[in-house]
Every structure is written in structure tokens, then in C-alpha cells.
mmCIF file with all atom_site columns, C-alpha atoms in Angstrom:
data_model
loop_
_atom_site.group_PDB
_atom_site.id
_atom_site.type_symbol
_atom_site.label_atom_id
_atom_site.label_alt_id
_atom_site.label_comp_id
_atom_site.label_asym_id
_atom_site.label_entity_id
_atom_site.label_seq_id
_atom_site.pdbx_PDB_ins_code
_atom_site.Cartn_x
_atom_site.Cartn_y
_atom_site.Cartn_z
_atom_site.occupancy
_atom_site.B_iso_or_equiv
_atom_site.pdbx_formal_charge
_atom_site.auth_seq_id
_atom_site.auth_comp_id
_atom_site.auth_asym_id
_atom_site.auth_atom_id
_atom_site.pdbx_PDB_model_num
ATOM 1   C CA . GLU A 1 1   ? 22.155 -10.251 -5.958  1.00 67.00 ? 1   GLU A CA 1
ATOM 2   C CA . ALA A 1 2   ? 20.833 -7.598  -3.799  1.00 84.00 ? 2   ALA A CA 1
ATOM 3   C CA . GLY A 1 3   ? 18.489 -8.862  -1.027  1.00 94.00 ? 3   GLY A CA 1
ATOM 4   C CA . VAL A 1 4   ? 15.199 -7.529  0.153   1.00 97.00 ? 4   VAL A CA 1
ATOM 5   C CA . ALA A 1 5   ? 15.520 -3.825  1.434   1.00 97.00 ? 5   ALA A CA 1
ATOM 6   C CA . GLN A 1 6   ? 13.524 -2.304  4.216   1.00 98.00 ? 6   GLN A CA 1
ATOM 7   C CA . SER A 1 7   ? 13.410 1.206   5.829   1.00 97.00 ? 7   SER A CA 1
ATOM 8   C CA . PRO A 1 8   ? 13.461 2.484   8.486   1.00 98.00 ? 8   PRO A CA 1
ATOM 9   C CA . ARG A 1 9   ? 15.314 -0.085  10.384  1.00 97.00 ? 9   ARG A CA 1
ATOM 10  C CA . TYR A 1 10  ? 13.859 1.323   13.748  1.00 98.00 ? 10  TYR A CA 1
ATOM 11  C CA . LYS A 1 11  ? 11.023 3.537   14.664  1.00 98.00 ? 11  LYS A CA 1
ATOM 12  C CA . ILE A 1 12  ? 9.681  4.708   17.936  1.00 98.00 ? 12  ILE A CA 1
ATOM 13  C CA . ILE A 1 13  ? 6.283  6.476   17.966  1.00 98.00 ? 13  ILE A CA 1
ATOM 14  C CA . GLU A 1 14  ? 3.628  7.291   20.597  1.00 98.00 ? 14  GLU A CA 1
ATOM 15  C CA . LYS A 1 15  ? 0.346  5.504   20.667  1.00 97.00 ? 15  LYS A CA 1
ATOM 16  C CA . ARG A 1 16  ? -2.236 6.853   18.309  1.00 97.00 ? 16  ARG A CA 1
ATOM 17  C CA . GLN A 1 17  ? 0.450  8.168   15.856  1.00 98.00 ? 17  GLN A CA 1
ATOM 18  C CA . SER A 1 18  ? 0.873  6.997   12.291  1.00 98.00 ? 18  SER A CA 1
ATOM 19  C CA . VAL A 1 19  ? 3.861  5.055   10.927  1.00 98.00 ? 19  VAL A CA 1
ATOM 20  C CA . ALA A 1 20  ? 4.845  3.746   7.489   1.00 98.00 ? 20  ALA A CA 1
ATOM 21  C CA . PHE A 1 21  ? 7.268  1.124   6.406   1.00 98.00 ? 21  PHE A CA 1
ATOM 22  C CA . TRP A 1 22  ? 8.892  0.621   2.968   1.00 98.00 ? 22  TRP A CA 1
ATOM 23  C CA . CYS A 1 23  ? 10.072 -2.671  1.343   1.00 98.00 ? 23  CYS A CA 1
ATOM 24  C CA . ASN A 1 24  ? 11.764 -3.263  -1.879  1.00 97.00 ? 24  ASN A CA 1
ATOM 25  C CA . PRO A 1 25  ? 11.850 -7.043  -2.850  1.00 96.00 ? 25  PRO A CA 1
ATOM 26  C CA . ILE A 1 26  ? 14.479 -8.935  -4.661  1.00 94.00 ? 26  ILE A CA 1
ATOM 27  C CA . SER A 1 27  ? 14.369 -7.886  -8.355  1.00 92.00 ? 27  SER A CA 1
ATOM 28  C CA . GLY A 1 28  ? 12.076 -10.253 -10.416 1.00 89.00 ? 28  GLY A CA 1
ATOM 29  C CA . HIS A 1 29  ? 10.229 -11.582 -7.410  1.00 91.00 ? 29  HIS A CA 1
ATOM 30  C CA . ALA A 1 30  ? 6.540  -11.438 -8.098  1.00 90.00 ? 30  ALA A CA 1
ATOM 31  C CA . THR A 1 31  ? 5.309  -12.288 -4.670  1.00 92.00 ? 31  THR A CA 1
ATOM 32  C CA . LEU A 1 32  ? 5.857  -9.952  -1.630  1.00 95.00 ? 32  LEU A CA 1
ATOM 33  C CA . TYR A 1 33  ? 4.779  -10.647 1.970   1.00 96.00 ? 33  TYR A CA 1
ATOM 34  C CA . TRP A 1 34  ? 4.560  -8.594  5.107   1.00 98.00 ? 34  TRP A CA 1
ATOM 35  C CA . TYR A 1 35  ? 4.840  -10.290 8.446   1.00 98.00 ? 35  TYR A CA 1
ATOM 36  C CA . GLN A 1 36  ? 4.710  -9.109  12.053  1.00 98.00 ? 36  GLN A CA 1
ATOM 37  C CA . GLN A 1 37  ? 6.852  -10.749 14.497  1.00 98.00 ? 37  GLN A CA 1
ATOM 38  C CA . ILE A 1 38  ? 6.054  -10.055 18.205  1.00 97.00 ? 38  ILE A CA 1
ATOM 39  C CA . LEU A 1 39  ? 9.083  -10.731 20.688  1.00 95.00 ? 39  LEU A CA 1
ATOM 40  C CA . GLY A 1 40  ? 9.191  -14.351 21.564  1.00 92.00 ? 40  GLY A CA 1
ATOM 41  C CA . GLN A 1 41  ? 6.783  -15.618 18.686  1.00 95.00 ? 41  GLN A CA 1
ATOM 42  C CA . GLY A 1 42  ? 7.372  -16.603 15.143  1.00 96.00 ? 42  GLY A CA 1
ATOM 43  C CA . PRO A 1 43  ? 6.565  -14.196 12.126  1.00 97.00 ? 43  PRO A CA 1
ATOM 44  C CA . LYS A 1 44  ? 2.752  -14.116 11.377  1.00 96.00 ? 44  LYS A CA 1
ATOM 45  C CA . LEU A 1 45  ? 1.769  -13.212 7.973   1.00 96.00 ? 45  LEU A CA 1
ATOM 46  C CA . LEU A 1 46  ? -0.256 -9.930  7.682   1.00 97.00 ? 46  LEU A CA 1
ATOM 47  C CA . ILE A 1 47  ? -0.644 -9.669  3.799   1.00 97.00 ? 47  ILE A CA 1
ATOM 48  C CA . GLN A 1 48  ? 0.657  -11.221 0.620   1.00 94.00 ? 48  GLN A CA 1
ATOM 49  C CA . PHE A 1 49  ? 0.763  -9.695  -2.854  1.00 94.00 ? 49  PHE A CA 1
ATOM 50  C CA . GLN A 1 50  ? 1.305  -11.269 -6.180  1.00 91.00 ? 50  GLN A CA 1
ATOM 51  C CA . ASN A 1 51  ? 2.428  -8.609  -8.424  1.00 89.00 ? 51  ASN A CA 1
ATOM 52  C CA . ASN A 1 52  ? 0.180  -5.621  -7.384  1.00 86.00 ? 52  ASN A CA 1
ATOM 53  C CA . GLY A 1 53  ? -2.761 -7.871  -6.521  1.00 92.00 ? 53  GLY A CA 1
ATOM 54  C CA . VAL A 1 54  ? -3.707 -9.100  -3.001  1.00 94.00 ? 54  VAL A CA 1
ATOM 55  C CA . VAL A 1 55  ? -3.563 -12.828 -2.518  1.00 91.00 ? 55  VAL A CA 1
ATOM 56  C CA . ASP A 1 56  ? -4.175 -13.134 1.359   1.00 93.00 ? 56  ASP A CA 1
ATOM 57  C CA . ASP A 1 57  ? -4.957 -10.355 3.865   1.00 95.00 ? 57  ASP A CA 1
ATOM 58  C CA . SER A 1 58  ? -6.962 -12.411 6.128   1.00 94.00 ? 58  SER A CA 1
ATOM 59  C CA . GLN A 1 59  ? -4.812 -11.576 9.187   1.00 94.00 ? 59  GLN A CA 1
ATOM 60  C CA . LEU A 1 60  ? -4.473 -7.890  8.487   1.00 97.00 ? 60  LEU A CA 1
ATOM 61  C CA . PRO A 1 61  ? -6.188 -5.708  11.028  1.00 96.00 ? 61  PRO A CA 1
ATOM 62  C CA . LYS A 1 62  ? -7.962 -3.560  8.432   1.00 96.00 ? 62  LYS A CA 1
ATOM 63  C CA . ASP A 1 63  ? -9.261 -0.974  10.802  1.00 96.00 ? 63  ASP A CA 1
ATOM 64  C CA . ARG A 1 64  ? -5.773 0.249   11.371  1.00 98.00 ? 64  ARG A CA 1
ATOM 65  C CA . PHE A 1 65  ? -3.290 -1.446  9.043   1.00 98.00 ? 65  PHE A CA 1
ATOM 66  C CA . SER A 1 66  ? -3.266 -0.921  5.134   1.00 98.00 ? 66  SER A CA 1
ATOM 67  C CA . ALA A 1 67  ? -0.718 -1.845  2.604   1.00 98.00 ? 67  ALA A CA 1
ATOM 68  C CA . GLU A 1 68  ? -0.078 -1.287  -1.091  1.00 96.00 ? 68  GLU A CA 1
ATOM 69  C CA . ARG A 1 69  ? 2.071  -2.351  -3.926  1.00 95.00 ? 69  ARG A CA 1
ATOM 70  C CA . LEU A 1 70  ? 0.891  -0.156  -6.708  1.00 82.00 ? 70  LEU A CA 1
ATOM 71  C CA . LYS A 1 71  ? 3.452  -0.914  -9.429  1.00 87.00 ? 71  LYS A CA 1
ATOM 72  C CA . GLY A 1 72  ? 4.067  -4.507  -8.534  1.00 85.00 ? 72  GLY A CA 1
ATOM 73  C CA . VAL A 1 73  ? 7.545  -3.910  -7.092  1.00 92.00 ? 73  VAL A CA 1
ATOM 74  C CA . ASP A 1 74  ? 8.018  -1.943  -3.889  1.00 95.00 ? 74  ASP A CA 1
ATOM 75  C CA . SER A 1 75  ? 5.467  -1.921  -1.157  1.00 97.00 ? 75  SER A CA 1
ATOM 76  C CA . THR A 1 76  ? 4.396  0.288   1.952   1.00 98.00 ? 76  THR A CA 1
ATOM 77  C CA . LEU A 1 77  ? 2.754  -0.899  5.220   1.00 98.00 ? 77  LEU A CA 1
ATOM 78  C CA . LYS A 1 78  ? 1.053  1.790   7.235   1.00 98.00 ? 78  LYS A CA 1
ATOM 79  C CA . ILE A 1 79  ? -0.428 1.697   10.646  1.00 98.00 ? 79  ILE A CA 1
ATOM 80  C CA . GLN A 1 80  ? -2.818 4.398   11.753  1.00 97.00 ? 80  GLN A CA 1
ATOM 81  C CA . PRO A 1 81  ? -3.420 4.938   14.568  1.00 97.00 ? 81  PRO A CA 1
ATOM 82  C CA . ALA A 1 82  ? -0.779 2.617   16.346  1.00 97.00 ? 82  ALA A CA 1
ATOM 83  C CA . LYS A 1 83  ? -1.417 0.893   19.614  1.00 97.00 ? 83  LYS A CA 1
ATOM 84  C CA . LEU A 1 84  ? 0.911  -0.430  22.017  1.00 98.00 ? 84  LEU A CA 1
ATOM 85  C CA . GLU A 1 85  ? 0.389  -3.976  21.138  1.00 97.00 ? 85  GLU A CA 1
ATOM 86  C CA . ASP A 1 86  ? 1.768  -3.088  17.631  1.00 98.00 ? 86  ASP A CA 1
ATOM 87  C CA . SER A 1 87  ? 5.256  -3.133  19.094  1.00 98.00 ? 87  SER A CA 1
ATOM 88  C CA . ALA A 1 88  ? 6.999  -5.633  17.045  1.00 98.00 ? 88  ALA A CA 1
ATOM 89  C CA . VAL A 1 89  ? 9.286  -6.378  14.116  1.00 98.00 ? 89  VAL A CA 1
ATOM 90  C CA . TYR A 1 90  ? 7.778  -5.962  10.688  1.00 98.00 ? 90  TYR A CA 1
ATOM 91  C CA . LEU A 1 91  ? 9.435  -8.270  8.178   1.00 98.00 ? 91  LEU A CA 1
ATOM 92  C CA . CYS A 1 92  ? 9.088  -7.957  4.429   1.00 98.00 ? 92  CYS A CA 1
ATOM 93  C CA . ALA A 1 93  ? 9.780  -11.151 2.342   1.00 96.00 ? 93  ALA A CA 1
ATOM 94  C CA . SER A 1 94  ? 9.802  -11.970 -1.250  1.00 94.00 ? 94  SER A CA 1
ATOM 95  C CA . SER A 1 95  ? 9.663  -15.028 -3.567  1.00 90.00 ? 95  SER A CA 1
ATOM 96  C CA . PRO A 1 96  ? 9.543  -15.766 -7.132  1.00 85.00 ? 96  PRO A CA 1
ATOM 97  C CA . VAL A 1 97  ? 6.658  -17.594 -8.752  1.00 74.00 ? 97  VAL A CA 1
ATOM 98  C CA . ARG A 1 98  ? 7.558  -21.085 -9.840  1.00 63.00 ? 98  ARG A CA 1
ATOM 99  C CA . ARG A 1 99  ? 5.538  -24.116 -10.906 1.00 54.00 ? 99  ARG A CA 1
ATOM 100 C CA . GLN A 1 100 ? 6.093  -26.074 -7.648  1.00 54.00 ? 100 GLN A CA 1
ATOM 101 C CA . SER A 1 101 ? 3.811  -25.280 -4.965  1.00 49.00 ? 101 SER A CA 1
ATOM 102 C CA . SER A 1 102 ? 6.300  -24.003 -2.430  1.00 53.00 ? 102 SER A CA 1
ATOM 103 C CA . TYR A 1 103 ? 9.531  -22.114 -2.605  1.00 68.00 ? 103 TYR A CA 1
ATOM 104 C CA . GLU A 1 104 ? 11.812 -20.116 -0.424  1.00 83.00 ? 104 GLU A CA 1
ATOM 105 C CA . GLN A 1 105 ? 10.843 -16.803 0.901   1.00 90.00 ? 105 GLN A CA 1
ATOM 106 C CA . TYR A 1 106 ? 13.683 -14.304 1.336   1.00 93.00 ? 106 TYR A CA 1
ATOM 107 C CA . PHE A 1 107 ? 13.426 -12.025 4.435   1.00 96.00 ? 107 PHE A CA 1
ATOM 108 C CA . GLY A 1 108 ? 14.579 -8.302  4.617   1.00 97.00 ? 108 GLY A CA 1
ATOM 109 C CA . PRO A 1 109 ? 16.159 -7.189  7.908   1.00 97.00 ? 109 PRO A CA 1
ATOM 110 C CA . GLY A 1 110 ? 12.847 -5.863  9.296   1.00 98.00 ? 110 GLY A CA 1
ATOM 111 C CA . THR A 1 111 ? 11.784 -2.670  10.907  1.00 98.00 ? 111 THR A CA 1
ATOM 112 C CA . ARG A 1 112 ? 11.725 -2.710  14.662  1.00 98.00 ? 112 ARG A CA 1
ATOM 113 C CA . LEU A 1 113 ? 8.659  -0.591  15.878  1.00 98.00 ? 113 LEU A CA 1
ATOM 114 C CA . THR A 1 114 ? 8.184  0.631   19.419  1.00 98.00 ? 114 THR A CA 1
ATOM 115 C CA . VAL A 1 115 ? 5.072  2.181   20.504  1.00 98.00 ? 115 VAL A CA 1
ATOM 116 C CA . THR A 1 116 ? 5.154  4.107   23.607  1.00 97.00 ? 116 THR A CA 1
ATOM 117 C CA . ARG B 2 1   ? -4.343 -24.531 19.883  1.00 82.00 ? 1   ARG B CA 1
ATOM 118 C CA . LYS B 2 2   ? -1.514 -23.150 17.623  1.00 87.00 ? 2   LYS B CA 1
ATOM 119 C CA . GLU B 2 3   ? -1.288 -24.596 14.098  1.00 91.00 ? 3   GLU B CA 1
ATOM 120 C CA . VAL B 2 4   ? 2.444  -25.116 14.547  1.00 95.00 ? 4   VAL B CA 1
ATOM 121 C CA . GLU B 2 5   ? 3.856  -25.923 18.069  1.00 96.00 ? 5   GLU B CA 1
ATOM 122 C CA . GLN B 2 6   ? 7.236  -26.066 19.265  1.00 96.00 ? 6   GLN B CA 1
ATOM 123 C CA . ASP B 2 7   ? 9.082  -26.309 22.544  1.00 91.00 ? 7   ASP B CA 1
ATOM 124 C CA . PRO B 2 8   ? 10.443 -22.753 23.005  1.00 90.00 ? 8   PRO B CA 1
ATOM 125 C CA . GLY B 2 9   ? 13.491 -24.011 24.902  1.00 89.00 ? 9   GLY B CA 1
ATOM 126 C CA . PRO B 2 10  ? 16.097 -22.712 25.715  1.00 94.00 ? 10  PRO B CA 1
ATOM 127 C CA . PHE B 2 11  ? 18.074 -25.983 24.897  1.00 95.00 ? 11  PHE B CA 1
ATOM 128 C CA . ASN B 2 12  ? 21.613 -25.248 26.334  1.00 97.00 ? 12  ASN B CA 1
ATOM 129 C CA . VAL B 2 13  ? 24.087 -27.815 25.136  1.00 97.00 ? 13  VAL B CA 1
ATOM 130 C CA . PRO B 2 14  ? 28.022 -28.234 25.111  1.00 98.00 ? 14  PRO B CA 1
ATOM 131 C CA . GLU B 2 15  ? 29.875 -27.951 21.858  1.00 98.00 ? 15  GLU B CA 1
ATOM 132 C CA . GLY B 2 16  ? 30.122 -31.298 20.213  1.00 98.00 ? 16  GLY B CA 1
ATOM 133 C CA . ALA B 2 17  ? 26.667 -32.429 21.671  1.00 98.00 ? 17  ALA B CA 1
ATOM 134 C CA . THR B 2 18  ? 23.718 -33.737 19.493  1.00 98.00 ? 18  THR B CA 1
ATOM 135 C CA . VAL B 2 19  ? 20.380 -31.993 19.912  1.00 97.00 ? 19  VAL B CA 1
ATOM 136 C CA . ALA B 2 20  ? 17.075 -32.679 18.550  1.00 96.00 ? 20  ALA B CA 1
ATOM 137 C CA . PHE B 2 21  ? 13.964 -30.324 18.199  1.00 95.00 ? 21  PHE B CA 1
ATOM 138 C CA . ASN B 2 22  ? 10.500 -31.407 17.555  1.00 95.00 ? 22  ASN B CA 1
ATOM 139 C CA . CYS B 2 23  ? 7.574  -29.812 16.015  1.00 96.00 ? 23  CYS B CA 1
ATOM 140 C CA . THR B 2 24  ? 3.833  -30.785 15.481  1.00 96.00 ? 24  THR B CA 1
ATOM 141 C CA . TYR B 2 25  ? 1.297  -29.282 13.248  1.00 95.00 ? 25  TYR B CA 1
ATOM 142 C CA . SER B 2 26  ? -2.412 -29.520 13.425  1.00 93.00 ? 26  SER B CA 1
ATOM 143 C CA . ASN B 2 27  ? -3.646 -28.915 9.774   1.00 87.00 ? 27  ASN B CA 1
ATOM 144 C CA . SER B 2 28  ? -3.509 -32.198 7.751   1.00 83.00 ? 28  SER B CA 1
ATOM 145 C CA . ALA B 2 29  ? -3.737 -30.315 4.490   1.00 83.00 ? 29  ALA B CA 1
ATOM 146 C CA . SER B 2 30  ? -0.290 -28.813 4.997   1.00 84.00 ? 30  SER B CA 1
ATOM 147 C CA . GLN B 2 31  ? 1.910  -29.645 1.975   1.00 83.00 ? 31  GLN B CA 1
ATOM 148 C CA . SER B 2 32  ? 5.496  -28.515 2.573   1.00 89.00 ? 32  SER B CA 1
ATOM 149 C CA . PHE B 2 33  ? 7.585  -28.283 5.617   1.00 93.00 ? 33  PHE B CA 1
ATOM 150 C CA . PHE B 2 34  ? 10.715 -26.294 6.456   1.00 94.00 ? 34  PHE B CA 1
ATOM 151 C CA . TRP B 2 35  ? 13.193 -25.433 9.128   1.00 96.00 ? 35  TRP B CA 1
ATOM 152 C CA . TYR B 2 36  ? 14.223 -21.731 9.192   1.00 96.00 ? 36  TYR B CA 1
ATOM 153 C CA . ARG B 2 37  ? 17.114 -20.338 11.334  1.00 97.00 ? 37  ARG B CA 1
ATOM 154 C CA . GLN B 2 38  ? 16.922 -16.870 12.972  1.00 97.00 ? 38  GLN B CA 1
ATOM 155 C CA . ASP B 2 39  ? 19.942 -15.383 14.576  1.00 97.00 ? 39  ASP B CA 1
ATOM 156 C CA . CYS B 2 40  ? 19.271 -12.891 17.609  1.00 95.00 ? 40  CYS B CA 1
ATOM 157 C CA . ARG B 2 41  ? 17.857 -9.558  15.993  1.00 94.00 ? 41  ARG B CA 1
ATOM 158 C CA . LYS B 2 42  ? 18.183 -10.904 12.484  1.00 96.00 ? 42  LYS B CA 1
ATOM 159 C CA . GLU B 2 43  ? 15.730 -12.047 9.826   1.00 96.00 ? 43  GLU B CA 1
ATOM 160 C CA . PRO B 2 44  ? 14.667 -15.663 9.473   1.00 96.00 ? 44  PRO B CA 1
ATOM 161 C CA . LYS B 2 45  ? 16.652 -17.584 6.694   1.00 95.00 ? 45  LYS B CA 1
ATOM 162 C CA . LEU B 2 46  ? 15.818 -21.029 5.276   1.00 93.00 ? 46  LEU B CA 1
ATOM 163 C CA . LEU B 2 47  ? 17.885 -23.873 6.791   1.00 95.00 ? 47  LEU B CA 1
ATOM 164 C CA . MET B 2 48  ? 16.373 -26.693 4.889   1.00 94.00 ? 48  MET B CA 1
ATOM 165 C CA . SER B 2 49  ? 13.319 -28.276 3.597   1.00 91.00 ? 49  SER B CA 1
ATOM 166 C CA . VAL B 2 50  ? 11.734 -31.331 5.093   1.00 92.00 ? 50  VAL B CA 1
ATOM 167 C CA . TYR B 2 51  ? 10.699 -34.367 3.080   1.00 86.00 ? 51  TYR B CA 1
ATOM 168 C CA . SER B 2 52  ? 8.758  -37.489 3.900   1.00 85.00 ? 52  SER B CA 1
ATOM 169 C CA . SER B 2 53  ? 11.850 -39.690 3.113   1.00 86.00 ? 53  SER B CA 1
ATOM 170 C CA . GLY B 2 54  ? 14.035 -37.699 5.531   1.00 87.00 ? 54  GLY B CA 1
ATOM 171 C CA . ASN B 2 55  ? 16.887 -35.554 4.418   1.00 92.00 ? 55  ASN B CA 1
ATOM 172 C CA . GLU B 2 56  ? 20.343 -34.607 5.637   1.00 94.00 ? 56  GLU B CA 1
ATOM 173 C CA . ASP B 2 57  ? 22.557 -31.642 5.012   1.00 94.00 ? 57  ASP B CA 1
ATOM 174 C CA . GLY B 2 58  ? 25.958 -31.928 6.640   1.00 96.00 ? 58  GLY B CA 1
ATOM 175 C CA . ARG B 2 59  ? 25.467 -32.045 10.453  1.00 98.00 ? 59  ARG B CA 1
ATOM 176 C CA . PHE B 2 60  ? 21.623 -31.478 10.036  1.00 98.00 ? 60  PHE B CA 1
ATOM 177 C CA . THR B 2 61  ? 19.012 -34.094 9.570   1.00 97.00 ? 61  THR B CA 1
ATOM 178 C CA . ALA B 2 62  ? 15.302 -33.340 9.090   1.00 96.00 ? 62  ALA B CA 1
ATOM 179 C CA . GLN B 2 63  ? 12.517 -35.841 9.437   1.00 95.00 ? 63  GLN B CA 1
ATOM 180 C CA . LEU B 2 64  ? 8.763  -35.626 8.542   1.00 95.00 ? 64  LEU B CA 1
ATOM 181 C CA . ASN B 2 65  ? 6.087  -38.118 9.811   1.00 93.00 ? 65  ASN B CA 1
ATOM 182 C CA . ARG B 2 66  ? 2.865  -37.196 8.044   1.00 92.00 ? 66  ARG B CA 1
ATOM 183 C CA . ALA B 2 67  ? 0.810  -39.725 9.932   1.00 92.00 ? 67  ALA B CA 1
ATOM 184 C CA . SER B 2 68  ? 1.631  -38.120 13.156  1.00 93.00 ? 68  SER B CA 1
ATOM 185 C CA . GLN B 2 69  ? 2.087  -34.728 11.815  1.00 94.00 ? 69  GLN B CA 1
ATOM 186 C CA . TYR B 2 70  ? 5.340  -34.403 13.346  1.00 94.00 ? 70  TYR B CA 1
ATOM 187 C CA . ILE B 2 71  ? 8.606  -32.805 12.173  1.00 96.00 ? 71  ILE B CA 1
ATOM 188 C CA . SER B 2 72  ? 12.054 -33.118 13.592  1.00 96.00 ? 72  SER B CA 1
ATOM 189 C CA . LEU B 2 73  ? 15.649 -31.508 13.301  1.00 97.00 ? 73  LEU B CA 1
ATOM 190 C CA . LEU B 2 74  ? 18.761 -33.248 14.488  1.00 97.00 ? 74  LEU B CA 1
ATOM 191 C CA . ILE B 2 75  ? 21.952 -31.342 14.791  1.00 98.00 ? 75  ILE B CA 1
ATOM 192 C CA . ARG B 2 76  ? 25.046 -33.339 15.432  1.00 98.00 ? 76  ARG B CA 1
ATOM 193 C CA . ASP B 2 77  ? 28.388 -32.108 16.701  1.00 98.00 ? 77  ASP B CA 1
ATOM 194 C CA . SER B 2 78  ? 26.968 -28.784 17.764  1.00 98.00 ? 78  SER B CA 1
ATOM 195 C CA . LYS B 2 79  ? 29.044 -25.756 16.966  1.00 98.00 ? 79  LYS B CA 1
ATOM 196 C CA . LEU B 2 80  ? 29.073 -22.334 18.789  1.00 98.00 ? 80  LEU B CA 1
ATOM 197 C CA . SER B 2 81  ? 27.802 -20.973 15.635  1.00 97.00 ? 81  SER B CA 1
ATOM 198 C CA . ASP B 2 82  ? 24.707 -22.971 15.709  1.00 98.00 ? 82  ASP B CA 1
ATOM 199 C CA . SER B 2 83  ? 23.393 -20.866 18.453  1.00 98.00 ? 83  SER B CA 1
ATOM 200 C CA . ALA B 2 84  ? 20.059 -19.494 17.135  1.00 98.00 ? 84  ALA B CA 1
ATOM 201 C CA . THR B 2 85  ? 16.301 -19.738 17.166  1.00 97.00 ? 85  THR B CA 1
ATOM 202 C CA . TYR B 2 86  ? 15.010 -22.588 14.957  1.00 98.00 ? 86  TYR B CA 1
ATOM 203 C CA . LEU B 2 87  ? 11.681 -22.084 13.513  1.00 97.00 ? 87  LEU B CA 1
ATOM 204 C CA . CYS B 2 88  ? 9.372  -24.855 12.411  1.00 97.00 ? 88  CYS B CA 1
ATOM 205 C CA . VAL B 2 89  ? 7.550  -23.778 9.251   1.00 95.00 ? 89  VAL B CA 1
ATOM 206 C CA . VAL B 2 90  ? 4.603  -25.279 7.479   1.00 94.00 ? 90  VAL B CA 1
ATOM 207 C CA . ASN B 2 91  ? 3.350  -24.191 3.953   1.00 88.00 ? 91  ASN B CA 1
ATOM 208 C CA . ARG B 2 92  ? -0.472 -24.627 3.586   1.00 78.00 ? 92  ARG B CA 1
ATOM 209 C CA . GLY B 2 93  ? -0.604 -24.873 -0.035  1.00 71.00 ? 93  GLY B CA 1
ATOM 210 C CA . ALA B 2 94  ? -0.994 -23.260 -3.374  1.00 69.00 ? 94  ALA B CA 1
ATOM 211 C CA . THR B 2 95  ? -0.522 -19.516 -2.319  1.00 72.00 ? 95  THR B CA 1
ATOM 212 C CA . ASN B 2 96  ? 2.790  -20.256 -0.512  1.00 75.00 ? 96  ASN B CA 1
ATOM 213 C CA . LYS B 2 97  ? 1.394  -19.258 2.818   1.00 85.00 ? 97  LYS B CA 1
ATOM 214 C CA . LEU B 2 98  ? 3.860  -20.012 5.570   1.00 90.00 ? 98  LEU B CA 1
ATOM 215 C CA . ILE B 2 99  ? 2.766  -20.791 9.143   1.00 93.00 ? 99  ILE B CA 1
ATOM 216 C CA . PHE B 2 100 ? 5.602  -20.284 11.660  1.00 96.00 ? 100 PHE B CA 1
ATOM 217 C CA . GLY B 2 101 ? 6.081  -21.949 15.078  1.00 96.00 ? 101 GLY B CA 1
ATOM 218 C CA . THR B 2 102 ? 7.169  -19.746 18.020  1.00 96.00 ? 102 THR B CA 1
ATOM 219 C CA . GLY B 2 103 ? 10.699 -21.151 17.578  1.00 96.00 ? 103 GLY B CA 1
ATOM 220 C CA . THR B 2 104 ? 13.150 -23.140 19.747  1.00 96.00 ? 104 THR B CA 1
ATOM 221 C CA . LEU B 2 105 ? 16.131 -21.313 21.089  1.00 97.00 ? 105 LEU B CA 1
ATOM 222 C CA . LEU B 2 106 ? 19.413 -23.154 21.043  1.00 97.00 ? 106 LEU B CA 1
ATOM 223 C CA . ALA B 2 107 ? 22.576 -21.980 23.148  1.00 97.00 ? 107 ALA B CA 1
ATOM 224 C CA . VAL B 2 108 ? 25.678 -23.940 22.342  1.00 98.00 ? 108 VAL B CA 1
ATOM 225 C CA . GLN B 2 109 ? 28.199 -23.503 25.158  1.00 96.00 ? 109 GLN B CA 1
ATOM 226 C CA . PRO B 2 110 ? 32.094 -23.685 24.953  1.00 95.00 ? 110 PRO B CA 1
#
């Protein structure tokens, strides 16, 4: 089974520039998550989709970050304009929807963003 | 105060040692608990779920104390390949939202 795919793997931009990340979840997984992981910290959820609807975006800095999952499959996360503190690894994860309340999330390899 | 707290380490142990990691969580409504493993510059992967009765998977044992809001992971007979960051993770509820601790770095020395 193919895992979660993300691109690009690395990106270096200057502050105030824009950047976009792409994620393709595991086939059949209805739920997709974007996390931000700053060096030395655990991942922090930015946004969660179920199919093409937003379940939780309470920690997404909406003045500069946006995300979409138009067809309920792949997703893009955009930052516009970037700040130095956005330097981090952006992880995409997916999970199936099951009856039990919790289930494993499968992570992609991440995009390492450096803002200079 | 962070919702999930862990000692960041590093824990430097010799091969064959037993090592224990602890974690506390502040939200008593948390429903499910996990340990994830993250290798250097890699993505997190589920190591094991944590149940109130305690559970074991080979050399790994996880314990949960809901009254004290405390989770532990014990690794016996440490291997070099166990070197990684161990993330304590709490699931808040119906939306499967995971809250991660900062992770504990383990370095197993030959």
C-alpha cells in the first residue's frame, strides 16, 4: 500500500514570499491532517479535513495560512506571506474513518521549509 | 502549561539497559493515548497504543494512570536501533485530534 505522499521535500524562501505544499493521502482515507513541527517540538495540528470539509482549523493562522481539499482527496497548504517563524517541517497525515473514536494517523515524509 | 508534558532528555543508555519515559497530560477529557516514535529527520510512526490495563509489545510496555493523568513507556534490553525520539500523544475525542508532547530523545550507546 502506498503511503502518504508530500512534495516538495525541501523548500527555501525569503520572508514575505509565498509557498505551497501538496499532499496525497493513502487511498481511501477520508481524513487528512496538516501539522507544523518546529525543531525540538512535537507536531502541532494546523487543520483537519474530513472528505472536503474542515473539521478543525482552530490553530491555523488564517491571516497567512490557507488550505484546501477540493475533491476530498489531495490537499494543498499555502503560506502567504511567509515569516521567519514559519521555518518548520510541515507534515501531512491521513486516517480512515472507523466506528471507534480513535485510530492511527499515517504521516508523510514532510516538507522542510526554511524562511530566510 | 503544555497539555502534554514530557522530559525532553536526552537519555543516554548502554545497550541492554532498561529505560523508562514518563508523560503527563492536563486535559481529563482525553480519551485515547499513544506512543509514537520519530527517527531523526523522519516522520512520526505509531509505536503502540496505551490502555488502562497496561499493555506490552515485545520489549515495550506502556502504562496509563487516568487518576494521575500519567503515561509511561518502558523499554527493556535496549538496542541501538531504539535510538529515536519518543512522542507521548493524547487523543482528545471524537474528531481524532492528536496532541503531541515535545518528545523524549533516546540515544542507545554501544
